Amino acid sequence: MKPQLIIGNYSYSSWSLRPWIFASHLGIDLEVIRLPMRTPEWKTRIAGLSPTKTVPALHHDGLVVWDSLAVLEYLAEQFAAKHAWPQDKNARATARAASCEMHSGFTALRGTMPMYCRGARAMPAMTEALEADITRIDKLWSENLSLYGGPWLFGEFCIADAMFAPVASRFKTYNAPLSKAAQRYVDQWFEQSAMHKWYQLAEAEVERIDSYEQQ
Ligand SMILES: N[C@@H](CCC(=O)N[C@@H](CS)C(=O)NCC(=O)O)C(=O)O
């Protein structure tokens, strides 16, 4: 049986984008079950699909994995081992640290620059916290792109790239001020057919959540 990936709205669900784009970029065959958030369908079905009532979640052979980073690890282990983490031990440790930092941090960025895949938006007011998040991500990307030679953060495409794909999306939507190297990384994401496909699916969505639509 194909793994089933439960995701939220293409337009808004940044956590869903991570495993979806990893699978799509690497050609891993999944059945995608889209559950639009804050709808009667979501309320009825989410508890049966995800123990935390959040997306993404992955169902495969009776197993349920309910966190985006854990889903990425599982998909890589089962279907794309060479794209899990870099071969080099130092690159691997750094890629893991960067992924964990992304998973648990950048709250100002998440709060004030929500992912939105149906058009451009103005940058929100630059607070100290938001500037610190953007500066930190820019430094992390630029340093590793330079150290490992690109085009992905650690040379070859790996889980860390999937973890940061929603940030690339946010930076594009809000036209965030970035260094040349960080901007090149954002642009590189938007040269990928998998990213184009996600945006096409977002464009085709009919559901709207007011709080995500109002800036
Ligand atoms: N730590 C979780 C967080 C997932 C999460 O918060 N997902 C959001 C959507 S992007 C969600 O399901 N929210 C539930 C809701 O809005 O009711 C992960 O990495 O998968």
XYZ file of C-alpha atoms and ligand atoms in Angstrom:
235
model
C 0.000 0.000 0.000
C 1.171 3.517 -0.779
C 1.781 5.734 2.246
C -1.036 8.206 2.818
C 0.017 11.758 3.653
C -2.606 13.833 5.429
C -2.101 17.536 4.781
C -3.958 20.813 5.371
C -4.588 23.617 2.882
C -1.920 24.042 0.231
C -2.213 27.801 0.609
C -1.568 27.966 4.334
C -0.148 24.767 5.819
C 3.596 25.302 6.083
C 4.157 22.116 8.101
C 2.361 20.090 5.425
C 4.631 21.477 2.703
C 7.738 19.865 4.252
C 6.994 16.147 3.689
C 4.888 16.838 0.602
C 7.737 18.630 -1.174
C 10.306 16.070 -0.030
C 8.212 13.275 -1.538
C 7.292 15.204 -4.629
C 10.862 16.378 -5.313
C 12.212 12.832 -4.961
C 9.363 11.106 -6.793
C 8.115 9.156 -3.760
C 4.649 7.900 -4.595
C 2.109 8.933 -1.941
C -1.622 9.180 -1.688
C -2.295 12.729 -0.528
C -5.366 13.284 1.621
C -6.090 17.009 1.855
C -8.168 18.036 4.822
C -9.003 21.743 4.604
C -8.538 23.291 8.047
C -11.393 24.857 10.051
C -14.093 23.116 7.986
C -16.789 20.654 9.103
C -14.827 17.942 7.219
C -11.715 18.716 9.281
C -13.689 18.563 12.537
C -15.207 15.230 11.618
C -12.092 13.512 10.325
C -8.964 14.923 11.950
C -9.118 13.001 15.247
C -9.308 9.716 13.332
C -6.314 10.633 11.186
C -3.913 12.381 13.546
C -3.588 11.793 17.305
C -2.544 15.424 17.885
C -5.268 16.726 15.532
C -2.567 18.429 13.509
C -1.207 17.953 10.002
C 0.892 16.569 8.467
C 0.454 12.943 9.467
C 1.535 9.854 7.580
C -0.231 6.481 7.523
C 1.666 3.467 6.232
C 1.184 -0.255 6.841
C -0.778 0.354 10.038
C 1.705 2.919 11.360
C 0.753 6.549 12.057
C 3.520 9.187 12.173
C 2.240 12.578 13.278
C 5.029 15.138 13.146
C 6.581 16.722 10.046
C 10.212 16.000 10.962
C 9.401 12.424 11.971
C 7.458 11.974 8.721
C 10.480 13.212 6.755
C 12.747 10.773 8.601
C 10.358 7.894 7.910
C 9.958 8.717 4.214
C 13.725 9.005 3.822
C 14.384 5.716 5.649
C 11.792 3.836 3.622
C 12.152 5.383 0.176
C 15.063 7.801 -0.238
C 17.835 6.923 2.203
C 20.528 8.799 0.344
C 18.534 12.030 0.663
C 17.958 11.793 4.391
C 21.109 13.474 5.670
C 24.511 14.375 4.169
C 27.242 11.714 3.971
C 29.859 13.904 5.622
C 29.634 13.649 9.434
C 30.049 17.380 10.082
C 27.563 18.340 7.388
C 25.151 15.739 8.787
C 25.396 17.082 12.347
C 24.943 20.668 11.121
C 21.991 19.715 8.905
C 20.326 18.038 11.873
C 20.966 21.031 14.138
C 19.589 23.403 11.473
C 16.468 21.233 11.040
C 15.871 21.105 14.788
C 16.406 24.857 15.049
C 13.777 25.327 12.329
C 11.410 22.887 14.003
C 11.474 24.589 17.379
C 12.316 28.229 16.680
C 11.765 31.318 14.567
C 8.524 32.202 16.325
C 8.547 35.861 15.263
C 8.860 34.819 11.620
C 6.139 32.211 11.946
C 3.805 34.589 13.760
C 4.150 37.669 11.566
C 4.910 36.141 8.160
C 2.487 33.222 7.825
C 2.878 31.086 4.730
C 0.553 32.247 1.956
C 0.808 30.718 -1.505
C -1.754 32.770 -3.424
C 0.094 36.017 -4.095
C 2.566 38.570 -2.825
C 2.263 40.450 0.443
C 3.941 43.463 2.022
C 6.558 42.806 4.689
C 5.144 43.256 8.183
C 6.641 45.940 10.455
C 10.245 44.956 11.201
C 10.550 44.241 14.906
C 13.781 43.327 16.660
C 12.619 39.711 16.992
C 11.635 39.384 13.327
C 14.898 40.931 12.182
C 16.825 38.520 14.415
C 14.991 35.518 12.894
C 15.594 36.648 9.306
C 19.243 37.489 10.009
C 19.819 34.113 11.658
C 18.238 32.142 8.804
C 20.156 34.160 6.232
C 23.440 33.476 8.059
C 22.684 29.767 8.445
C 21.814 29.391 4.757
C 24.666 31.554 3.421
C 27.350 29.912 5.543
C 26.363 26.385 4.615
C 25.760 27.161 0.936
C 29.282 28.585 0.827
C 30.856 25.781 2.879
C 29.231 22.899 0.993
C 29.113 24.570 -2.436
C 25.299 24.440 -2.926
C 23.022 24.274 -4.727
C 21.171 22.859 -1.693
C 22.022 23.846 1.875
C 24.445 20.975 2.409
C 25.377 20.307 -1.216
C 22.964 17.498 -2.119
C 19.232 17.837 -1.411
C 18.389 16.523 2.095
C 15.786 16.725 4.857
C 17.094 20.153 5.933
C 16.037 21.607 2.572
C 12.512 20.266 3.002
C 12.438 21.740 6.522
C 13.269 25.194 5.149
C 11.046 25.051 2.016
C 8.180 26.860 3.814
C 10.615 29.623 4.838
C 11.692 30.034 1.218
C 7.999 30.354 0.384
C 7.474 33.004 3.077
C 10.536 34.972 1.965
C 9.207 35.014 -1.599
C 5.663 36.013 -0.627
C 6.865 38.930 1.509
C 9.918 39.797 -0.622
C 12.039 39.704 2.526
C 15.352 41.566 2.564
C 18.027 38.878 2.072
C 21.672 38.524 1.150
C 22.493 37.481 -2.406
C 23.267 33.906 -1.366
C 20.041 33.499 0.629
C 17.989 35.047 -2.193
C 19.609 32.624 -4.636
C 18.505 29.736 -2.409
C 14.912 31.042 -2.413
C 15.039 31.436 -6.199
C 16.408 27.920 -6.556
C 13.396 26.533 -4.686
C 11.125 28.311 -7.175
C 12.921 26.678 -10.099
C 11.701 23.259 -8.886
C 8.669 21.658 -10.505
C 7.557 20.337 -7.122
C 7.253 23.902 -5.762
C 5.347 25.006 -8.883
C 2.959 22.097 -8.446
C 2.270 23.035 -4.803
C 1.504 26.644 -5.857
C -0.823 25.431 -8.639
C -2.713 23.319 -6.119
C -2.885 26.320 -3.753
C -4.241 28.496 -6.554
C -6.952 25.932 -7.298
C -8.165 25.756 -3.686
C -11.573 27.227 -2.970
C -11.562 27.319 0.829
C -10.637 30.578 2.544
C -9.713 31.122 6.203
C -10.228 34.783 7.104
C -7.340 35.024 9.547
C -4.927 33.771 6.888
C -6.410 35.963 4.176
C -6.187 39.224 6.133
C -2.783 40.683 6.479
N 4.877 19.829 15.291
C 3.886 19.602 14.298
C 3.055 20.856 14.102
C 1.971 20.700 13.094
C 0.965 21.845 13.075
O 0.864 22.666 14.006
N 0.170 21.885 11.998
C -0.887 22.869 11.841
C -1.146 23.194 10.384
S 0.167 23.956 9.533
C -2.196 22.283 12.289
O -2.454 21.116 12.053
N -3.040 23.071 12.946
C -4.306 22.592 13.400
C -5.398 23.593 13.344
O -5.170 24.722 12.842
O -6.503 23.255 13.787
C 4.555 19.103 13.019
O 5.715 19.416 12.787
O 3.946 18.359 12.266
